[in-house]
XYZ file of C-alpha atoms in Angstrom:
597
model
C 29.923 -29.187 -17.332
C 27.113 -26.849 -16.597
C 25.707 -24.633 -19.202
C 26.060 -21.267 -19.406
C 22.873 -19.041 -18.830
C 23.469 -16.089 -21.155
C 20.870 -13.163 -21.180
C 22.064 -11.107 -24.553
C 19.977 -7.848 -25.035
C 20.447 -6.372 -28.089
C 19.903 -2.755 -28.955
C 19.231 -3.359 -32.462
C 17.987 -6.326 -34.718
C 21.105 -6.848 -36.240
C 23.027 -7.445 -33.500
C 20.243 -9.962 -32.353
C 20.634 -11.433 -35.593
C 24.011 -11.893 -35.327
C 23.862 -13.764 -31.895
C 21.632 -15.969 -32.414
C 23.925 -17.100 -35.604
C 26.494 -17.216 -33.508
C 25.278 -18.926 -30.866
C 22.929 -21.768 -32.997
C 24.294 -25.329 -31.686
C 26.404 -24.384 -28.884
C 26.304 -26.960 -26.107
C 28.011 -25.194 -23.862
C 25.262 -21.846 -23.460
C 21.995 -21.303 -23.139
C 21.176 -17.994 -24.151
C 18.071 -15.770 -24.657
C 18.343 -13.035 -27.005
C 16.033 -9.873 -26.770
C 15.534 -6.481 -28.739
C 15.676 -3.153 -26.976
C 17.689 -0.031 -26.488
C 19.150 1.767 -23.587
C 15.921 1.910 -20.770
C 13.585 -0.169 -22.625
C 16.481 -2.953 -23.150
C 16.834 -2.302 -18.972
C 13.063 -2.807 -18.424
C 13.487 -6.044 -19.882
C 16.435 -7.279 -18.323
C 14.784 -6.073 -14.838
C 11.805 -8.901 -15.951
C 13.366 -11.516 -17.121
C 15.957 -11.801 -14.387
C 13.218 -12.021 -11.537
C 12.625 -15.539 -12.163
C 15.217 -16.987 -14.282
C 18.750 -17.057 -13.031
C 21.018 -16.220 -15.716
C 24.954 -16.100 -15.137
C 25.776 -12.810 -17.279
C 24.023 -10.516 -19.751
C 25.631 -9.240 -22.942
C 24.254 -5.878 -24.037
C 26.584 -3.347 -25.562
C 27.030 0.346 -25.441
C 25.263 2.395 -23.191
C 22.181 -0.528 -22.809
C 25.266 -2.435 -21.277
C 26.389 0.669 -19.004
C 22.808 1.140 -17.947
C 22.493 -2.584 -17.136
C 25.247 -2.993 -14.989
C 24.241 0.312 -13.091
C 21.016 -0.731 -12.239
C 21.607 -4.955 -11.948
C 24.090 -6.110 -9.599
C 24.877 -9.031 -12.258
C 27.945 -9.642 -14.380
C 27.211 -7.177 -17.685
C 29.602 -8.030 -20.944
C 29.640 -5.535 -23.119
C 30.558 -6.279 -26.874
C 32.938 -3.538 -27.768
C 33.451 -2.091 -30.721
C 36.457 -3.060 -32.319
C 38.896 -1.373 -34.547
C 37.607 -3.061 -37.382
C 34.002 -2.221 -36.952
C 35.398 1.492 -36.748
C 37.082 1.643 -39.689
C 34.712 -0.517 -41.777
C 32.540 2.370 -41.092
C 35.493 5.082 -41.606
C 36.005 3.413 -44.958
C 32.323 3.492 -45.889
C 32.556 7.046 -45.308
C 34.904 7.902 -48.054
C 32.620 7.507 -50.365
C 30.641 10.387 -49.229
C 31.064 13.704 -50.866
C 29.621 15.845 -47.460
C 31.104 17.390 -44.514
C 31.804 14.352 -42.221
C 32.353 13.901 -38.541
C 32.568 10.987 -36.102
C 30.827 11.566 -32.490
C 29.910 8.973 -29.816
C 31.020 7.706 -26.109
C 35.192 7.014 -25.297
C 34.606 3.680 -26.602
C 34.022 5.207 -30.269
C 36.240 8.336 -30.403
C 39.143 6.648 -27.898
C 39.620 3.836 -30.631
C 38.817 6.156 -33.421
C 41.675 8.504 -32.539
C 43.825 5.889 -32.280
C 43.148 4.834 -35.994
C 43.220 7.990 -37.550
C 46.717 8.760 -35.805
C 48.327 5.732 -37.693
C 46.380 5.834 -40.734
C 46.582 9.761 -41.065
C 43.426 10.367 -41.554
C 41.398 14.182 -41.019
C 38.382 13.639 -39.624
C 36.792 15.537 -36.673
C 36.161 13.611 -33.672
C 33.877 14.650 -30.755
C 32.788 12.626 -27.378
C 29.596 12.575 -25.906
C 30.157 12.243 -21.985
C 26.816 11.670 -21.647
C 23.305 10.920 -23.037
C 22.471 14.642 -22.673
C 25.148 15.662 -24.771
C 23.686 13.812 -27.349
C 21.403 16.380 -28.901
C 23.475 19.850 -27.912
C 26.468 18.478 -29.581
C 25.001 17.105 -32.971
C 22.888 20.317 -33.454
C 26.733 22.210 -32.646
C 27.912 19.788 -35.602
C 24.515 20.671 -38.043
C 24.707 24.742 -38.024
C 28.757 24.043 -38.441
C 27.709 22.387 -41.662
C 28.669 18.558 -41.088
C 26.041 16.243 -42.905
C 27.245 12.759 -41.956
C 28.141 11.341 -38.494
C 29.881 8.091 -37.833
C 28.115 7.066 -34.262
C 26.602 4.287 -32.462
C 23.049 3.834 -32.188
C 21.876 6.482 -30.039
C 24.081 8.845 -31.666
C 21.968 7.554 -35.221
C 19.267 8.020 -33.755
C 19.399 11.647 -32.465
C 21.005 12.884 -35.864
C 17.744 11.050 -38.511
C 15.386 13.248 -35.733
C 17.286 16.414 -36.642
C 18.082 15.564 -40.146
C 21.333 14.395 -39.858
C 22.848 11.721 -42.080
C 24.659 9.033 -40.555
C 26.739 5.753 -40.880
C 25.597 3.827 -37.839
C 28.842 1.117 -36.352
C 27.474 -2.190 -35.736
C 29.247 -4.805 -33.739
C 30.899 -7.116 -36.261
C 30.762 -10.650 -35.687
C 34.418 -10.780 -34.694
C 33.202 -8.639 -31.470
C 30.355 -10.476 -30.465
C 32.194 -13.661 -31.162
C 34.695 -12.238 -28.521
C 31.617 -11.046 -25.727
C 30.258 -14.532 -25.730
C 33.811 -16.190 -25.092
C 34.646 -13.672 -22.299
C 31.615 -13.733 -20.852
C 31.620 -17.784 -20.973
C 35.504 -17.692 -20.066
C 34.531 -14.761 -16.627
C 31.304 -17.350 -15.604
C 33.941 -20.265 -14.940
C 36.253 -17.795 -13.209
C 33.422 -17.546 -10.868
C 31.939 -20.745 -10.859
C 33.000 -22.105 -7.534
C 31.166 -18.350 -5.995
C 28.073 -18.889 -9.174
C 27.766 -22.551 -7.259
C 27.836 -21.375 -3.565
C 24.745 -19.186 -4.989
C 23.019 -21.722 -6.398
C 23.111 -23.607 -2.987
C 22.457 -21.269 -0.950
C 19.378 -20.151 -3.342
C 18.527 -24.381 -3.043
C 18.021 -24.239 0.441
C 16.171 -21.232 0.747
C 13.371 -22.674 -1.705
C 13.540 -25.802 0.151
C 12.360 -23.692 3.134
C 8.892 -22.587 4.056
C 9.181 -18.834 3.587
C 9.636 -17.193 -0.112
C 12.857 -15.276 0.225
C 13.559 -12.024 -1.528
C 16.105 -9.179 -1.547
C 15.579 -5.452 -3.063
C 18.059 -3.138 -2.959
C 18.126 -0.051 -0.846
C 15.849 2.049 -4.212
C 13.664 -0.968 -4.172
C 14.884 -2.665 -7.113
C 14.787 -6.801 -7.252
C 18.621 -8.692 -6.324
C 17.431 -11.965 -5.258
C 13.984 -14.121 -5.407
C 13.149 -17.444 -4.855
C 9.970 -16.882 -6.358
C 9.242 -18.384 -9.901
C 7.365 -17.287 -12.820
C 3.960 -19.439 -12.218
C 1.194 -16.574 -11.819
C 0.714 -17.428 -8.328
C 4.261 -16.456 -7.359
C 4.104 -13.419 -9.572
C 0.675 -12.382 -7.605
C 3.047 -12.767 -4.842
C 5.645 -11.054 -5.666
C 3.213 -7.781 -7.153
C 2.154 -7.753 -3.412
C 5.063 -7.436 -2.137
C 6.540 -4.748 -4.407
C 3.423 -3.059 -3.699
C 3.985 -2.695 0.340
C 7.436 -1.673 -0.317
C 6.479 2.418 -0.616
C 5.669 1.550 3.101
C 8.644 -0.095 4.456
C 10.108 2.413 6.943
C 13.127 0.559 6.605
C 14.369 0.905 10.466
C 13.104 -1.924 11.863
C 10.823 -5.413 11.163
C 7.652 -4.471 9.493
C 4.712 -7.122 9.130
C 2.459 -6.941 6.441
C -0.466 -9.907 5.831
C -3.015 -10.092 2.721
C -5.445 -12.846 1.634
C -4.987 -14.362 -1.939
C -6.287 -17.599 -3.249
C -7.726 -18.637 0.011
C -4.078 -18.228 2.282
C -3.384 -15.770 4.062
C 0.855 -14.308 3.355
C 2.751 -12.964 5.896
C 5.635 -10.799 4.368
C 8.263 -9.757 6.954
C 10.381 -7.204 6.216
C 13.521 -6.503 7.839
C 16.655 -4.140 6.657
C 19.680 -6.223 5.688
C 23.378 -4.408 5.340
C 26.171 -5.748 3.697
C 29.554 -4.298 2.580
C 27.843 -0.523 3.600
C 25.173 -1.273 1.229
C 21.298 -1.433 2.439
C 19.333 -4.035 1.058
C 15.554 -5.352 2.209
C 14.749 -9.199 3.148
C 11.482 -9.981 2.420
C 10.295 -13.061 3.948
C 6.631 -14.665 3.002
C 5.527 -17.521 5.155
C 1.716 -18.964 3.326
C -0.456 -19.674 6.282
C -4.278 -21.330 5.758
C -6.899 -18.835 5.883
C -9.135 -19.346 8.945
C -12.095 -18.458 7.000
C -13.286 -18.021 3.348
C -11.022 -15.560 1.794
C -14.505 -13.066 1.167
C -15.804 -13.780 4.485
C -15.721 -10.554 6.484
C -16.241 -11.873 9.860
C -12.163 -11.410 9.780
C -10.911 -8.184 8.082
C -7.075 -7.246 8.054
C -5.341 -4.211 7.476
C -2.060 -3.127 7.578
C -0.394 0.810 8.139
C 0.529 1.838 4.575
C 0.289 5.804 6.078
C 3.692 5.978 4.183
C 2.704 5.244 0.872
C 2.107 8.339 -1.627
C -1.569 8.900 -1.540
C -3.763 11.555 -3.471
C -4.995 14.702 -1.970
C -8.792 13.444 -2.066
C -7.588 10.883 -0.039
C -5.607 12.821 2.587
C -9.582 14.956 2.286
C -11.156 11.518 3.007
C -9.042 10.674 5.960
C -9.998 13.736 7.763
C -12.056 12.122 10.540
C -14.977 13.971 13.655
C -12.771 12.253 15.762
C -9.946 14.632 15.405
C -12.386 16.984 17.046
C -12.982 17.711 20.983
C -12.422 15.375 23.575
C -12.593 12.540 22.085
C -8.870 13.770 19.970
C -7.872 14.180 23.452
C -8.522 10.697 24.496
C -7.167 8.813 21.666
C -4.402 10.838 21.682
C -3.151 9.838 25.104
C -4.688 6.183 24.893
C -2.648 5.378 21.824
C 1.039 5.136 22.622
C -0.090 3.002 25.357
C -0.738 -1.069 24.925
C -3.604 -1.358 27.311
C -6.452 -3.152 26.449
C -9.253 -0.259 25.305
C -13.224 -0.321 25.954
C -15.195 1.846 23.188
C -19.040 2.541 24.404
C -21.205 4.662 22.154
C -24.334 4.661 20.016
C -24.575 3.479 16.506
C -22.744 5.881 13.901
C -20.408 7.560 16.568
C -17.071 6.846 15.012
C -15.851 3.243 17.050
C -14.767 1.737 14.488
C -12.475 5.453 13.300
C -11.431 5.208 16.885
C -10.178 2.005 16.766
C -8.281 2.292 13.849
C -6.412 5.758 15.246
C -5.222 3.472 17.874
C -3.809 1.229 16.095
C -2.565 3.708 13.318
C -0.693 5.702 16.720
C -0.423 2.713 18.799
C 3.024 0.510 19.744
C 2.329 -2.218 17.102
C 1.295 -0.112 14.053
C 3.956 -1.630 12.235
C 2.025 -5.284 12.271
C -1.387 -6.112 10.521
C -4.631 -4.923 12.388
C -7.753 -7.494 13.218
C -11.164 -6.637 13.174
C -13.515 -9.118 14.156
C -16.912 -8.782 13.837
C -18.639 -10.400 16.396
C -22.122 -9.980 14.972
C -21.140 -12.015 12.059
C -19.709 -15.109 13.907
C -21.206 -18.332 14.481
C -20.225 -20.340 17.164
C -18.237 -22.737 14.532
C -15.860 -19.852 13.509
C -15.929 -18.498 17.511
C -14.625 -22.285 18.577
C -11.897 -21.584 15.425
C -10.681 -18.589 16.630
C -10.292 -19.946 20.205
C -8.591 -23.323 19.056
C -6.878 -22.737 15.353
C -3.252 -22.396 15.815
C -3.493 -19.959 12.683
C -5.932 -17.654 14.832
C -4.528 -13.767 15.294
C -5.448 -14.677 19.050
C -2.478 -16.620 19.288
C -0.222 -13.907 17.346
C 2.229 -11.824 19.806
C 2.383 -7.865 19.321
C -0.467 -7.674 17.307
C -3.284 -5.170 17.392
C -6.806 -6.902 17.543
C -10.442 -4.888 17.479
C -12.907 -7.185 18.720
C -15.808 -4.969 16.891
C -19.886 -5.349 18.669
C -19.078 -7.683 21.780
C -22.205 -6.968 22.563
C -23.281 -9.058 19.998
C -21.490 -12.418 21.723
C -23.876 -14.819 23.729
C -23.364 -14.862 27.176
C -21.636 -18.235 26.701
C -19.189 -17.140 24.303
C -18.283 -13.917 26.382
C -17.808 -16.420 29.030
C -15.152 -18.512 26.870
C -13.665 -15.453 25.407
C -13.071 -13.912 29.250
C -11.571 -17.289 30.250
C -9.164 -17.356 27.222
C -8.255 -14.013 27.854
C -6.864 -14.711 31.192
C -5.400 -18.025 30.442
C -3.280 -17.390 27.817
C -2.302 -13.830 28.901
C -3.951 -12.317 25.885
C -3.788 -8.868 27.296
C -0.210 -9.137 28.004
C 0.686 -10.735 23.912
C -1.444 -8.112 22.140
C -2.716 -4.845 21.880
C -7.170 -5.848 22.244
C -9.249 -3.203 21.268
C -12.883 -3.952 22.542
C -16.096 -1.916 20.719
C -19.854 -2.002 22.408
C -22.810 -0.567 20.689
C -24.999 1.297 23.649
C -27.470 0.740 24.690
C -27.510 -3.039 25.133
C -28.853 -5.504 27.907
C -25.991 -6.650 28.943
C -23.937 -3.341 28.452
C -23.533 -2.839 32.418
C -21.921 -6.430 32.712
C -19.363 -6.133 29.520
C -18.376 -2.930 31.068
C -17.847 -3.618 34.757
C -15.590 -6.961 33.215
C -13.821 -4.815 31.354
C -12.830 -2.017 33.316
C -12.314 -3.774 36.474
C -11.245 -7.529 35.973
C -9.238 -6.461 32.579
C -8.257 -3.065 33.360
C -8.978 -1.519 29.786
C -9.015 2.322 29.474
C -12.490 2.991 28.673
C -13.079 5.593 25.270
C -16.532 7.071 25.135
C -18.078 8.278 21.928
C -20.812 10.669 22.259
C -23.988 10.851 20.646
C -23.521 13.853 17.959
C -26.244 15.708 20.318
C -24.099 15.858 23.133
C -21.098 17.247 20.794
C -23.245 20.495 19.798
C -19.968 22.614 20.587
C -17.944 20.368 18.014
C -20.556 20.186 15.264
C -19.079 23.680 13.783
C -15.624 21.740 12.863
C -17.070 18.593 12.178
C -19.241 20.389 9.771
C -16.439 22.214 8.145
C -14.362 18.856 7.646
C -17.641 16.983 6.369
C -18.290 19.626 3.685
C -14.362 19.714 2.823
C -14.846 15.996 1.718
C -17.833 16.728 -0.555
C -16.305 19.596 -2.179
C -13.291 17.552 -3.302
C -16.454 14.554 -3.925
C -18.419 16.326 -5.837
C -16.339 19.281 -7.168
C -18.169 21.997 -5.400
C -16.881 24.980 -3.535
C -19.752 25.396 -0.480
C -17.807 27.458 2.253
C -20.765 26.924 5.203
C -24.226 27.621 5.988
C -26.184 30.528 6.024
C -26.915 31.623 10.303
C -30.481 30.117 10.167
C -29.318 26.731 8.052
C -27.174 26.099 10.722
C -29.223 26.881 13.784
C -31.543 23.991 12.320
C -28.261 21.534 12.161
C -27.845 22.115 15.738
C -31.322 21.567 17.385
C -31.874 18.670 15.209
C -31.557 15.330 17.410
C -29.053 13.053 15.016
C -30.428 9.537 15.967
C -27.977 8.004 13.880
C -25.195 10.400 14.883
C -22.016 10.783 12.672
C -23.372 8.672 10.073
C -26.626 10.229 9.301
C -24.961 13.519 9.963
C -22.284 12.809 6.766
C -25.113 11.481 4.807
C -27.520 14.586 5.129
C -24.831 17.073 4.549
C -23.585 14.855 1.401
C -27.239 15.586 -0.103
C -27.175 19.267 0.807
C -24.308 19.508 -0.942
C -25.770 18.274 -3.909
C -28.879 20.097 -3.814
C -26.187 23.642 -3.103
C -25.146 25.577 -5.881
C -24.204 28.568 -4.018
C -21.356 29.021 -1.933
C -23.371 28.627 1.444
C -25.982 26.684 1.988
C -29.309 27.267 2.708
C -31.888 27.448 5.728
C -34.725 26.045 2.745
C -32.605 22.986 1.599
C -31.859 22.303 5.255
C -35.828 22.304 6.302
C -36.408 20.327 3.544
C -33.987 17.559 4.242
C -34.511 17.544 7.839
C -38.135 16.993 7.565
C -37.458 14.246 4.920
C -35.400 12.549 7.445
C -37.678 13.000 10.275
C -39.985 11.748 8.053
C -38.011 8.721 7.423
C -37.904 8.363 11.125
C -41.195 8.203 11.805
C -41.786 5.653 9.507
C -39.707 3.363 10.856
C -40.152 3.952 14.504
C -42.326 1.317 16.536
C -45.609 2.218 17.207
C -46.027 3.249 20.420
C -47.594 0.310 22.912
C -48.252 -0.225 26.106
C -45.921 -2.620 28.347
C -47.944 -4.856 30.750
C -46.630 -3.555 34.076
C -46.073 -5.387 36.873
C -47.557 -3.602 39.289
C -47.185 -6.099 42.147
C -43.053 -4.871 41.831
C -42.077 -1.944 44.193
C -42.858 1.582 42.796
C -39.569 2.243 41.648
C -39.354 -0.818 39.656
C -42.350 0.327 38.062
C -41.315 4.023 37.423
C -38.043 2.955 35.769
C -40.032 0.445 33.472
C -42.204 3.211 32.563
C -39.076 5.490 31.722
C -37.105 2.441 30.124
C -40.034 2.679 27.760
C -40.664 6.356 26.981
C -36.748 6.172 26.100
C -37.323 3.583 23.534
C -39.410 5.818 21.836
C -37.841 9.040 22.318
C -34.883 6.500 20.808
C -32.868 6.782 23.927
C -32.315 10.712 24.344
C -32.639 11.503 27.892
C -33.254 15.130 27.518
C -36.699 14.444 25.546
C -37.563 11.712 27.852
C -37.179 13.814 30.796
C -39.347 16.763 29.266
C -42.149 14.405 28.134
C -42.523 12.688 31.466
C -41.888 16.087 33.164
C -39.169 15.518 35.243
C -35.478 16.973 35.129
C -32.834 15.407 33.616
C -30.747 15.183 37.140
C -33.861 13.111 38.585
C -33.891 11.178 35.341
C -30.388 10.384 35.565
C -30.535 9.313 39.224
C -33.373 6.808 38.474
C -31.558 5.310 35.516
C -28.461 4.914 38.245
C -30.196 3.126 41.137
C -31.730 0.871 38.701
């Protein structure tokens, strides 16, 4: 016949002791004994039964109460016996002192019973719970008692207070007696232990890691073992449970060890109790597991997070029209085109789409297209492990523009052969300008229908640069502990006529160093001359020299004025208003040139 797993936690070394004596050379248990007391003896019970799969634990007292409230597992608990009472009783007789005898019903119900028949006069008083403990043995000090009879915790509380006490161990006729039972309740059982244990057998024989928490996220079933890859596995789990909404299916993935784990989440009830399946299915990464080309995230919005974080998350694109935009673009799962310069927030955008978009509750793709090759571009189009083949999936294909015209060619024609746009939620992002930025865009808008998101240059958003301001200098106060509340009139003035080639991410940068160099509560029209001029002098230094283009002047005259202009804008790094003042036209005839060409 099968062994017996027995888990025994004991709350003191005695009873430990005791077991293993008891149990040295019996061929019909195995049992592991452990040391520990009410919630520590609970914390390890919680461990060890993750990965081993015990039939019972034996524990005794409250460790054994607070077991079998918090497992759902058969819990034995040795029980005091008479004997062990009045062993202890007896003992006490020799003491000259005021004596009482206080613990749970399983102490004072027996003890009453004893002293009843053997006529004895000592004060009994029951703790109904562990809160009681302390109120009711300081009652029992200031009434002059000096010695309790009690179980451990009861020992416990009264040597912190100065209470003497006779602590009641479990004799060995009472253990003797947990082990049977619980040996004696296993085979009661064993035809529903056995359905378990087959059941559990083909679920390991499966693809997908199975595992159950209950509805407070504590562990009832894994197929996982203790190896340390299965533990990694089963820490990341746990640690997207704060996020399980626990409605509906929720998808989280996350590389480890070069795989990629899917863990699928759904909300399981049985007998009108919730529990949560969590299935992991180990695919092959597509790439190296460092390689960025492929980044995934997943929506963990409902986890606890700090307050600097909630500071952090604070975005420019909460501000003005773009808020607007996003807002009404996100429920939707049309494919989205987002156009703007470097540093204007389209990567922020994309990732408030997906955060407030249909399929938030599934992992988000980014892939960089500047750092593919045309290898990992021919895997993504062919690998059956490729999120282009996923359904309901969110999937930010970041700098198209950076895609040869042969692989946008391969990418449109996948699109529309495999219904792409219909599976999955694409996000598309272009950096502007770009050569072939007319092209992308008429493809996009008119032979894929995607809703098209502008960012603006930060010099176009002068009216939103107040607010963005104000959330920018939030996040360095809670940075770098300061407590700036704006700019002085004139600091500010300078903030808005300055040109922000790199938008939203020089713009975060320079105010980050102004708050360092503030110790005032506003700051300053000197600090922001002085950085401004650093940065233009920056600018300078990196700009191309100016140079003269070879024109072809045998090309009609408008060819010639819009080279001329194409140009002046590369070194007035593409802002139209400067161009137009330094060639001394307006910007409405500047504009109409750029259009007709």
């Amino acid at each position: 016949m099968k062994r017996v797993k027995i888990l025994a936690i004991a709350p003191y070394k005695g009873m430990a002791e005791t077991l293993s004596v008891l149990t040295k050379g019996r061929e019909d248990i195995d049992v592991t004994i452990r040391t520990g007391n009410l919630q520590e003896g609970l914390n390890i019970a919680q461990s060890l039964t993750v990965y081993n799969n015990y039939d019972v634990i034996i524990s005794r007292g409250g460790t054994a109460e607070l077991i079998r409230k918090e497992l759902d597992m058969l819990v034995i608990d040795a029980p005091l016996s008479v004997y062990d009472i009045l062993r202890s009783i007896k003992m006490s007789e020799n003491y000259a002192g005021k004596c009482a005898i206080a613990g749970f019903h399983g102490i004072t119900d027996n003890a009453r019973i004893l002293c009843d028949l053997l006529k004895l006069d000592i004060d009994i008083f029951t703790f109904k719970s562990q809160n009681e403990v302390l109120p009711i043995l300081l009652k029992l000090k200031s009434a002059s008692y000096s010695l309790i009879i009690c179980d451990l915790i009861g020992s416990l509380t009264a040597q912190s207070i100065g209470l003497n006490s006779i602590f009641i161990p479990s004799g060995t006729e009472s253990i003797n007696a947990a082990i049977n039972e619980a040996i004696a309740l296993v085979h009661s059982n064993r035809q529903t232990c056995r359905q378990k244990e087959l059941f559990k057998t083909a679920l390991i024989s499966g693809q997908e890691s199975v595992l159950i928490f209950t509805e407070n996220r504590q562990l009832w079933f894994s197929t996982l073992t203790d190896n340390p890859t299965d533990k990694q596995i089963m820490d990341m789990a746990q640690s997207f449970l704060p996020s399980f909404a626990g409605n509906s299916e929720q998808i989280f993935e996350c590389p480890l060890n070069g795989f990629i784990y899917r863990i699928t989440m759904h909300p399981l009830s049985y007998d009108d109790e919730i529990y949560i399946l969590v299935k992991i299915l180990k695919i092959p990464s597509l790439f190296q597991e460092y390689d960025k080309t492929i980044s995934i995230y997943n929506d963990c919005e409902n986890k606890e997070i700090s307050s600097e974080q909630i500071i952090e998350n604070n975005s420019a694109n909460f501000v003005g029209n773009i808020h607007t935009l996003i807002e009404r673009y996100a429920p939707s799962a049309s494919p989205v085109l987002i156009m703007g310069e470097s540093g204007t927030g389209k990567a922020k955008a994309a990732t408030l789409l997906y955060r407030n978009g249909p399929y938030h509750r599934r992992p988000f793709y980014v892939i960089d297209c500047s750092l593919l090759t045309e290898r990992k571009w021919n895997s993504l189009l062919s690998n059956e492990n490729s999120p282009f083949h996923d359904i309901n999936t969110t999937i930010h294909i970041k700098n198209i523009g950076k895609l040869s015209n042969t692989e946008l060619s391969k990418l449109y024609t996948y699109i529309e052969d495999t219904g792409m746009i219909k599976r999955n939620r694409l996000i598309f992002s272009l950096i502007t300008p770009d050569p072939n930025a007319g092209d992308i865009k008429n493809y996009m808008l008119n032979k894929l229908s995607c809703l098209l998101l502008p960012t603006e240059p930060l010099r176009e958003r002068l009216e939103d640069l107040s607010s963005i301001a104000t959330l920018y200098i939030n996040q360095m106060n809670a940075l770098l502990g300061k407590q700036i509340i704006g700019f002085d009139a004139d600091a500010f003035h300078l903030i808005k006529n300055y040109h922000w080639p790199d938008n939203l991410d020089q713009f975060r940068r320079v105010l980050k160093e102004l708050a360092v160099l503030t110790s005032t509560s506003y700051i300053s029209e000197y600090n922001v001359r002085m950085v401004l001029k650093q940065e233009e002098s920056t600018e300078s230094s990196l700009k191309i020299p100016r140079y003269s283009l070879p024109l072809d002047l045998s090309q009609p005259l408008n060819k010639i004025t819009y080279d001329i202009i194409q140009t002046v804008m590369a070194e007035e790094n593409m802002n139209k208003e400067r161009t137009a003042r330094r060639l001394g036209i307006s910007r409405s005839t500047l504009w109409r040139i750029l259009k007709n060409n």
